[in-house]
mmCIF file of N, CA, C and O in Angstrom:
data_model
loop_
_atom_site.group_PDB
_atom_site.id
_atom_site.type_symbol
_atom_site.label_atom_id
_atom_site.label_comp_id
_atom_site.label_asym_id
_atom_site.label_seq_id
_atom_site.Cartn_x
_atom_site.Cartn_y
_atom_site.Cartn_z
ATOM 1 N N UNK A 2 -15.739 -32.360 16.279
ATOM 2 C CA UNK A 2 -15.733 -32.658 14.896
ATOM 3 C C UNK A 2 -14.762 -31.788 14.119
ATOM 4 O O UNK A 2 -14.062 -30.951 14.657
ATOM 5 N N UNK A 3 -14.762 -32.028 12.858
ATOM 6 C CA UNK A 3 -13.864 -31.312 11.961
ATOM 7 C C UNK A 3 -14.476 -29.976 11.545
ATOM 8 O O UNK A 3 -15.671 -29.890 11.259
ATOM 9 N N UNK A 4 -13.663 -28.951 11.532
ATOM 10 C CA UNK A 4 -14.113 -27.616 11.146
ATOM 11 C C UNK A 4 -13.971 -27.455 9.641
ATOM 12 O O UNK A 4 -12.922 -27.759 9.070
ATOM 13 N N UNK A 5 -15.036 -26.983 8.999
ATOM 14 C CA UNK A 5 -15.000 -26.758 7.555
ATOM 15 C C UNK A 5 -14.570 -25.318 7.289
ATOM 16 O O UNK A 5 -15.290 -24.387 7.594
ATOM 17 N N UNK A 6 -13.376 -25.150 6.747
ATOM 18 C CA UNK A 6 -12.833 -23.816 6.477
ATOM 19 C C UNK A 6 -13.020 -23.398 5.033
ATOM 20 O O UNK A 6 -12.344 -22.487 4.566
ATOM 21 N N UNK A 7 -13.919 -24.043 4.287
ATOM 22 C CA UNK A 7 -14.067 -23.712 2.877
ATOM 23 C C UNK A 7 -14.454 -22.251 2.688
ATOM 24 O O UNK A 7 -13.995 -21.596 1.772
ATOM 25 N N UNK A 8 -15.293 -21.720 3.566
ATOM 26 C CA UNK A 8 -15.707 -20.324 3.431
ATOM 27 C C UNK A 8 -14.510 -19.386 3.511
ATOM 28 O O UNK A 8 -14.377 -18.461 2.718
ATOM 29 N N UNK A 9 -13.610 -19.626 4.467
ATOM 30 C CA UNK A 9 -12.406 -18.794 4.590
ATOM 31 C C UNK A 9 -11.488 -18.965 3.388
ATOM 32 O O UNK A 9 -10.960 -17.993 2.863
ATOM 33 N N UNK A 10 -11.308 -20.193 2.961
ATOM 34 C CA UNK A 10 -10.446 -20.454 1.800
ATOM 35 C C UNK A 10 -11.029 -19.805 0.547
ATOM 36 O O UNK A 10 -10.308 -19.209 -0.238
ATOM 37 N N UNK A 11 -12.329 -19.910 0.379
ATOM 38 C CA UNK A 11 -12.977 -19.328 -0.787
ATOM 39 C C UNK A 11 -12.846 -17.803 -0.770
ATOM 40 O O UNK A 11 -12.538 -17.189 -1.798
ATOM 41 N N UNK A 12 -13.063 -17.187 0.385
ATOM 42 C CA UNK A 12 -12.939 -15.728 0.491
ATOM 43 C C UNK A 12 -11.513 -15.286 0.172
ATOM 44 O O UNK A 12 -11.307 -14.290 -0.516
ATOM 45 N N UNK A 13 -10.528 -16.036 0.656
ATOM 46 C CA UNK A 13 -9.133 -15.699 0.379
ATOM 47 C C UNK A 13 -8.834 -15.799 -1.115
ATOM 48 O O UNK A 13 -8.212 -14.907 -1.699
ATOM 49 N N UNK A 14 -9.306 -16.864 -1.763
ATOM 50 C CA UNK A 14 -9.049 -17.040 -3.190
ATOM 51 C C UNK A 14 -9.757 -15.970 -4.012
ATOM 52 O O UNK A 14 -9.200 -15.460 -4.986
ATOM 53 N N UNK A 15 -10.963 -15.601 -3.627
ATOM 54 C CA UNK A 15 -11.683 -14.540 -4.341
ATOM 55 C C UNK A 15 -10.920 -13.234 -4.212
ATOM 56 O O UNK A 15 -10.759 -12.491 -5.188
ATOM 57 N N UNK A 16 -10.419 -12.927 -3.004
ATOM 58 C CA UNK A 16 -9.634 -11.702 -2.819
ATOM 59 C C UNK A 16 -8.358 -11.741 -3.647
ATOM 60 O O UNK A 16 -7.955 -10.732 -4.215
ATOM 61 N N UNK A 17 -7.703 -12.883 -3.707
ATOM 62 C CA UNK A 17 -6.475 -12.986 -4.490
ATOM 63 C C UNK A 17 -6.770 -12.772 -5.976
ATOM 64 O O UNK A 17 -6.039 -12.079 -6.666
ATOM 65 N N UNK A 18 -7.854 -13.353 -6.493
ATOM 66 C CA UNK A 18 -8.189 -13.175 -7.899
ATOM 67 C C UNK A 18 -8.592 -11.742 -8.189
ATOM 68 O O UNK A 18 -8.386 -11.247 -9.294
ATOM 69 N N UNK A 19 -9.172 -11.055 -7.213
ATOM 70 C CA UNK A 19 -9.592 -9.675 -7.458
ATOM 71 C C UNK A 19 -8.384 -8.760 -7.655
ATOM 72 O O UNK A 19 -8.506 -7.707 -8.269
ATOM 73 N N UNK A 20 -7.224 -9.151 -7.151
ATOM 74 C CA UNK A 20 -6.020 -8.341 -7.344
ATOM 75 C C UNK A 20 -5.540 -8.367 -8.788
ATOM 76 O O UNK A 20 -4.695 -7.569 -9.183
ATOM 77 N N UNK A 21 -6.083 -9.277 -9.579
ATOM 78 C CA UNK A 21 -5.712 -9.338 -10.989
ATOM 79 C C UNK A 21 -6.495 -8.335 -11.833
ATOM 80 O O UNK A 21 -6.243 -8.196 -13.020
ATOM 81 N N UNK A 22 -7.426 -7.631 -11.217
ATOM 82 C CA UNK A 22 -8.225 -6.620 -11.900
ATOM 83 C C UNK A 22 -7.498 -5.279 -11.806
ATOM 84 O O UNK A 22 -7.319 -4.750 -10.707
ATOM 85 N N UNK A 23 -7.065 -4.714 -12.935
ATOM 86 C CA UNK A 23 -6.243 -3.498 -12.888
ATOM 87 C C UNK A 23 -6.875 -2.314 -12.158
ATOM 88 O O UNK A 23 -6.195 -1.622 -11.411
ATOM 89 N N UNK A 24 -8.180 -2.081 -12.318
ATOM 90 C CA UNK A 24 -8.768 -0.891 -11.712
ATOM 91 C C UNK A 24 -8.773 -0.954 -10.190
ATOM 92 O O UNK A 24 -8.867 0.074 -9.526
ATOM 93 N N UNK A 25 -8.634 -2.138 -9.610
ATOM 94 C CA UNK A 25 -8.591 -2.246 -8.154
ATOM 95 C C UNK A 25 -7.264 -1.776 -7.577
ATOM 96 O O UNK A 25 -7.128 -1.609 -6.379
ATOM 97 N N UNK A 26 -6.308 -1.532 -8.452
ATOM 98 C CA UNK A 26 -5.013 -1.007 -8.013
ATOM 99 C C UNK A 26 -4.987 0.526 -8.058
ATOM 100 O O UNK A 26 -4.030 1.138 -7.616
ATOM 101 N N UNK A 27 -6.004 1.168 -8.599
ATOM 102 C CA UNK A 27 -6.023 2.633 -8.701
ATOM 103 C C UNK A 27 -5.868 3.332 -7.348
ATOM 104 O O UNK A 27 -5.118 4.309 -7.258
ATOM 105 N N UNK A 28 -6.548 2.893 -6.280
ATOM 106 C CA UNK A 28 -6.330 3.569 -4.988
ATOM 107 C C UNK A 28 -4.881 3.502 -4.513
ATOM 108 O O UNK A 28 -4.360 4.464 -3.929
ATOM 109 N N UNK A 29 -4.219 2.386 -4.801
ATOM 110 C CA UNK A 29 -2.803 2.256 -4.425
ATOM 111 C C UNK A 29 -1.965 3.257 -5.209
ATOM 112 O O UNK A 29 -1.099 3.938 -4.649
ATOM 113 N N UNK A 30 -2.229 3.362 -6.512
ATOM 114 C CA UNK A 30 -1.493 4.314 -7.353
ATOM 115 C C UNK A 30 -1.715 5.748 -6.867
ATOM 116 O O UNK A 30 -0.770 6.529 -6.764
ATOM 117 N N UNK A 31 -2.948 6.069 -6.529
ATOM 118 C CA UNK A 31 -3.264 7.421 -6.052
ATOM 119 C C UNK A 31 -2.530 7.702 -4.749
ATOM 120 O O UNK A 31 -1.924 8.766 -4.574
ATOM 121 N N UNK A 32 -2.553 6.753 -3.803
ATOM 122 C CA UNK A 32 -1.899 6.975 -2.513
ATOM 123 C C UNK A 32 -0.386 7.102 -2.659
ATOM 124 O O UNK A 32 0.224 8.016 -2.111
ATOM 125 N N UNK A 33 0.234 6.179 -3.384
ATOM 126 C CA UNK A 33 1.696 6.226 -3.536
ATOM 127 C C UNK A 33 2.110 7.511 -4.257
ATOM 128 O O UNK A 33 3.081 8.162 -3.873
ATOM 129 N N UNK A 34 1.356 7.909 -5.271
ATOM 130 C CA UNK A 34 1.657 9.154 -5.979
ATOM 131 C C UNK A 34 1.514 10.357 -5.060
ATOM 132 O O UNK A 34 2.381 11.246 -5.042
ATOM 133 N N UNK A 35 0.439 10.394 -4.280
ATOM 134 C CA UNK A 35 0.239 11.508 -3.347
ATOM 135 C C UNK A 35 1.341 11.557 -2.305
ATOM 136 O O UNK A 35 1.846 12.637 -1.964
ATOM 137 N N UNK A 36 1.752 10.408 -1.809
ATOM 138 C CA UNK A 36 2.809 10.343 -0.804
ATOM 139 C C UNK A 36 4.138 10.871 -1.372
ATOM 140 O O UNK A 36 4.802 11.696 -0.766
ATOM 141 N N UNK A 37 4.511 10.380 -2.541
ATOM 142 C CA UNK A 37 5.790 10.792 -3.127
ATOM 143 C C UNK A 37 5.760 12.251 -3.581
ATOM 144 O O UNK A 37 6.761 12.971 -3.447
ATOM 145 N N UNK A 38 4.624 12.706 -4.110
ATOM 146 C CA UNK A 38 4.503 14.121 -4.474
ATOM 147 C C UNK A 38 4.569 15.018 -3.244
ATOM 148 O O UNK A 38 5.162 16.101 -3.278
ATOM 149 N N UNK A 39 3.965 14.570 -2.165
ATOM 150 C CA UNK A 39 4.018 15.340 -0.927
ATOM 151 C C UNK A 39 5.458 15.514 -0.449
ATOM 152 O O UNK A 39 5.854 16.612 -0.059
ATOM 153 N N UNK A 40 6.226 14.443 -0.509
ATOM 154 C CA UNK A 40 7.641 14.531 -0.103
ATOM 155 C C UNK A 40 8.415 15.439 -1.052
ATOM 156 O O UNK A 40 9.199 16.288 -0.615
ATOM 157 N N UNK A 41 8.174 15.293 -2.347
ATOM 158 C CA UNK A 41 8.921 16.081 -3.333
ATOM 159 C C UNK A 41 8.579 17.570 -3.251
ATOM 160 O O UNK A 41 9.460 18.418 -3.391
ATOM 161 N N UNK A 42 7.312 17.893 -3.018
ATOM 162 C CA UNK A 42 6.895 19.302 -3.045
ATOM 163 C C UNK A 42 7.026 20.013 -1.704
ATOM 164 O O UNK A 42 7.285 21.214 -1.667
ATOM 165 N N UNK A 43 6.834 19.283 -0.597
ATOM 166 C CA UNK A 43 6.823 19.949 0.713
ATOM 167 C C UNK A 43 7.935 19.495 1.641
ATOM 168 O O UNK A 43 8.199 20.152 2.640
ATOM 169 N N UNK A 44 8.533 18.362 1.339
ATOM 170 C CA UNK A 44 9.569 17.845 2.225
ATOM 171 C C UNK A 44 9.010 17.059 3.397
ATOM 172 O O UNK A 44 9.748 16.657 4.291
ATOM 173 N N UNK A 45 7.700 16.841 3.422
ATOM 174 C CA UNK A 45 7.090 16.064 4.494
ATOM 175 C C UNK A 45 6.140 15.034 3.891
ATOM 176 O O UNK A 45 5.663 15.195 2.766
ATOM 177 N N UNK A 46 5.865 13.995 4.658
ATOM 178 C CA UNK A 46 4.982 12.939 4.167
ATOM 179 C C UNK A 46 3.542 13.428 4.118
ATOM 180 O O UNK A 46 3.182 14.452 4.711
ATOM 181 N N UNK A 47 2.707 12.691 3.428
ATOM 182 C CA UNK A 47 1.292 13.041 3.317
ATOM 183 C C UNK A 47 0.634 13.070 4.691
ATOM 184 O O UNK A 47 -0.067 14.022 5.045
ATOM 185 N N UNK A 48 0.874 12.032 5.492
ATOM 186 C CA UNK A 48 0.294 12.009 6.833
ATOM 187 C C UNK A 48 0.923 13.059 7.735
ATOM 188 O O UNK A 48 0.268 13.579 8.638
ATOM 189 N N UNK A 49 2.183 13.377 7.504
ATOM 190 C CA UNK A 49 2.809 14.464 8.252
ATOM 191 C C UNK A 49 2.114 15.778 7.989
ATOM 192 O O UNK A 49 1.887 16.585 8.903
ATOM 193 N N UNK A 50 1.756 16.022 6.741
ATOM 194 C CA UNK A 50 1.023 17.239 6.399
ATOM 195 C C UNK A 50 -0.385 17.241 6.966
ATOM 196 O O UNK A 50 -0.855 18.248 7.507
ATOM 197 N N UNK A 51 -1.074 16.112 6.830
ATOM 198 C CA UNK A 51 -2.467 16.031 7.280
ATOM 199 C C UNK A 51 -2.620 16.148 8.793
ATOM 200 O O UNK A 51 -3.644 16.624 9.274
ATOM 201 N N UNK A 52 -1.604 15.700 9.540
ATOM 202 C CA UNK A 52 -1.701 15.729 11.004
ATOM 203 C C UNK A 52 -0.898 16.854 11.631
ATOM 204 O O UNK A 52 -0.762 16.911 12.845
ATOM 205 N N UNK A 53 -0.380 17.739 10.820
ATOM 206 C CA UNK A 53 0.409 18.835 11.375
ATOM 207 C C UNK A 53 1.749 18.403 11.921
ATOM 208 O O UNK A 53 2.290 19.030 12.840
ATOM 209 N N UNK A 54 2.290 17.339 11.388
ATOM 210 C CA UNK A 54 3.616 16.886 11.804
ATOM 211 C C UNK A 54 3.621 15.928 12.979
ATOM 212 O O UNK A 54 4.662 15.643 13.544
ATOM 213 N N UNK A 55 2.462 15.419 13.357
ATOM 214 C CA UNK A 55 2.384 14.524 14.513
ATOM 215 C C UNK A 55 2.635 13.067 14.127
ATOM 216 O O UNK A 55 3.312 12.339 14.834
ATOM 217 N N UNK A 56 2.085 12.640 12.978
ATOM 218 C CA UNK A 56 2.163 11.237 12.564
ATOM 219 C C UNK A 56 3.000 11.113 11.298
ATOM 220 O O UNK A 56 2.773 11.836 10.328
ATOM 221 N N UNK A 57 3.968 10.231 11.313
ATOM 222 C CA UNK A 57 4.802 9.908 10.148
ATOM 223 C C UNK A 57 5.436 11.130 9.488
ATOM 224 O O UNK A 57 5.655 11.152 8.282
ATOM 225 N N UNK A 58 5.752 12.114 10.262
ATOM 226 C CA UNK A 58 6.359 13.324 9.704
ATOM 227 C C UNK A 58 7.838 13.109 9.449
ATOM 228 O O UNK A 58 8.523 12.423 10.212
ATOM 229 N N UNK A 59 8.330 13.721 8.399
ATOM 230 C CA UNK A 59 9.765 13.663 8.116
ATOM 231 C C UNK A 59 10.511 14.771 8.841
ATOM 232 O O UNK A 59 11.709 14.929 8.660
ATOM 233 N N UNK A 60 9.807 15.512 9.662
ATOM 234 C CA UNK A 60 10.427 16.574 10.446
ATOM 235 C C UNK A 60 10.667 16.162 11.894
ATOM 236 O O UNK A 60 11.146 16.947 12.695
ATOM 237 N N UNK A 61 10.332 14.921 12.234
ATOM 238 C CA UNK A 61 10.546 14.404 13.576
ATOM 239 C C UNK A 61 11.909 13.731 13.669
ATOM 240 O O UNK A 61 12.624 13.598 12.676
ATOM 241 N N UNK A 62 12.260 13.267 14.868
ATOM 242 C CA UNK A 62 13.532 12.563 15.059
ATOM 243 C C UNK A 62 13.583 11.245 14.294
ATOM 244 O O UNK A 62 14.661 10.707 14.053
ATOM 245 N N UNK A 63 12.430 10.732 13.939
ATOM 246 C CA UNK A 63 12.355 9.450 13.229
ATOM 247 C C UNK A 63 12.350 9.632 11.715
ATOM 248 O O UNK A 63 11.944 8.730 10.976
ATOM 249 N N UNK A 64 12.809 10.753 11.224
ATOM 250 C CA UNK A 64 12.719 11.073 9.793
ATOM 251 C C UNK A 64 13.451 10.070 8.914
ATOM 252 O O UNK A 64 12.947 9.687 7.853
ATOM 253 N N UNK A 65 14.633 9.630 9.323
ATOM 254 C CA UNK A 65 15.405 8.712 8.486
ATOM 255 C C UNK A 65 14.678 7.371 8.362
ATOM 256 O O UNK A 65 14.475 6.868 7.246
ATOM 257 N N UNK A 66 14.248 6.816 9.487
ATOM 258 C CA UNK A 66 13.547 5.531 9.415
ATOM 259 C C UNK A 66 12.188 5.680 8.730
ATOM 260 O O UNK A 66 11.751 4.788 8.018
ATOM 261 N N UNK A 67 11.542 6.830 8.905
ATOM 262 C CA UNK A 67 10.244 7.056 8.259
ATOM 263 C C UNK A 67 10.407 7.172 6.747
ATOM 264 O O UNK A 67 9.585 6.646 5.982
ATOM 265 N N UNK A 68 11.459 7.829 6.286
ATOM 266 C CA UNK A 68 11.670 7.940 4.840
ATOM 267 C C UNK A 68 11.982 6.569 4.244
ATOM 268 O O UNK A 68 11.497 6.228 3.166
ATOM 269 N N UNK A 69 12.765 5.753 4.959
ATOM 270 C CA UNK A 69 13.013 4.390 4.492
ATOM 271 C C UNK A 69 11.707 3.596 4.428
ATOM 272 O O UNK A 69 11.474 2.848 3.485
ATOM 273 N N UNK A 70 10.879 3.775 5.454
ATOM 274 C CA UNK A 70 9.586 3.090 5.500
ATOM 275 C C UNK A 70 8.715 3.489 4.307
ATOM 276 O O UNK A 70 8.103 2.637 3.659
ATOM 277 N N UNK A 71 8.652 4.766 4.003
ATOM 278 C CA UNK A 71 7.819 5.255 2.904
ATOM 279 C C UNK A 71 8.318 4.759 1.557
ATOM 280 O O UNK A 71 7.525 4.270 0.738
ATOM 281 N N UNK A 72 9.597 4.880 1.307
ATOM 282 C CA UNK A 72 10.120 4.480 0.006
ATOM 283 C C UNK A 72 10.112 2.958 -0.170
ATOM 284 O O UNK A 72 9.816 2.465 -1.251
ATOM 285 N N UNK A 73 10.406 2.226 0.896
ATOM 286 C CA UNK A 73 10.342 0.760 0.812
ATOM 287 C C UNK A 73 8.895 0.297 0.625
ATOM 288 O O UNK A 73 8.629 -0.631 -0.140
ATOM 289 N N UNK A 74 7.958 0.956 1.312
ATOM 290 C CA UNK A 74 6.546 0.616 1.147
ATOM 291 C C UNK A 74 6.060 0.902 -0.262
ATOM 292 O O UNK A 74 5.312 0.119 -0.852
ATOM 293 N N UNK A 75 6.481 2.026 -0.816
ATOM 294 C CA UNK A 75 6.100 2.366 -2.191
ATOM 295 C C UNK A 75 6.658 1.348 -3.169
ATOM 296 O O UNK A 75 5.956 0.909 -4.091
ATOM 297 N N UNK A 76 7.894 0.950 -2.961
ATOM 298 C CA UNK A 76 8.501 -0.066 -3.814
ATOM 299 C C UNK A 76 7.771 -1.397 -3.671
ATOM 300 O O UNK A 76 7.526 -2.092 -4.649
ATOM 301 N N UNK A 77 7.387 -1.747 -2.435
ATOM 302 C CA UNK A 77 6.652 -2.988 -2.199
ATOM 303 C C UNK A 77 5.334 -2.996 -2.972
ATOM 304 O O UNK A 77 4.986 -3.986 -3.609
ATOM 305 N N UNK A 78 4.591 -1.877 -2.931
ATOM 306 C CA UNK A 78 3.319 -1.799 -3.647
ATOM 307 C C UNK A 78 3.537 -1.920 -5.155
ATOM 308 O O UNK A 78 2.769 -2.567 -5.855
ATOM 309 N N UNK A 79 4.578 -1.294 -5.658
ATOM 310 C CA UNK A 79 4.878 -1.388 -7.095
ATOM 311 C C UNK A 79 5.215 -2.826 -7.496
ATOM 312 O O UNK A 79 4.739 -3.313 -8.521
ATOM 313 N N UNK A 80 6.024 -3.470 -6.690
ATOM 314 C CA UNK A 80 6.386 -4.861 -6.995
ATOM 315 C C UNK A 80 5.173 -5.784 -6.892
ATOM 316 O O UNK A 80 5.021 -6.708 -7.690
ATOM 317 N N UNK A 81 4.309 -5.535 -5.913
ATOM 318 C CA UNK A 81 3.104 -6.363 -5.763
ATOM 319 C C UNK A 81 2.199 -6.202 -6.982
ATOM 320 O O UNK A 81 1.650 -7.169 -7.508
ATOM 321 N N UNK A 82 2.022 -4.962 -7.437
ATOM 322 C CA UNK A 82 1.186 -4.721 -8.616
ATOM 323 C C UNK A 82 1.795 -5.391 -9.844
ATOM 324 O O UNK A 82 1.087 -6.014 -10.642
ATOM 325 N N UNK A 83 3.100 -5.274 -9.991
ATOM 326 C CA UNK A 83 3.767 -5.899 -11.130
ATOM 327 C C UNK A 83 3.597 -7.418 -11.092
ATOM 328 O O UNK A 83 3.344 -8.061 -12.120
ATOM 329 N N UNK A 84 3.715 -7.986 -9.891
ATOM 330 C CA UNK A 84 3.571 -9.431 -9.765
ATOM 331 C C UNK A 84 2.147 -9.879 -10.060
ATOM 332 O O UNK A 84 1.929 -10.897 -10.710
ATOM 333 N N UNK A 85 1.153 -9.117 -9.605
ATOM 334 C CA UNK A 85 -0.245 -9.516 -9.807
ATOM 335 C C UNK A 85 -0.731 -9.219 -11.225
ATOM 336 O O UNK A 85 -1.501 -9.990 -11.779
ATOM 337 N N UNK A 86 -0.288 -8.105 -11.784
ATOM 338 C CA UNK A 86 -0.792 -7.698 -13.094
ATOM 339 C C UNK A 86 0.093 -8.179 -14.229
ATOM 340 O O UNK A 86 -0.315 -8.158 -15.385
ATOM 341 N N UNK A 87 1.325 -8.551 -13.890
ATOM 342 C CA UNK A 87 2.233 -9.089 -14.897
ATOM 343 C C UNK A 87 2.781 -8.013 -15.738
ATOM 344 O O UNK A 87 3.212 -8.053 -16.811
#
């Protein structure tokens, strides 16, 4: 028979509408701010500091690609918030 996907569609639409609520973006703002402040003040990413330089550190050989990843990700979150919140 035919599968009724209304539950999945409804959950997706509810999640999409919840992104229009400004306070739900606060964790994103806190994380992006902490990440960029960590780079500005210490020269290493937030996760680089928390893991002692093991994960996503800007002191590893992957520093250039990791910095691009961090800044592009931060820009992506900003653009997503702007698009959802207008």
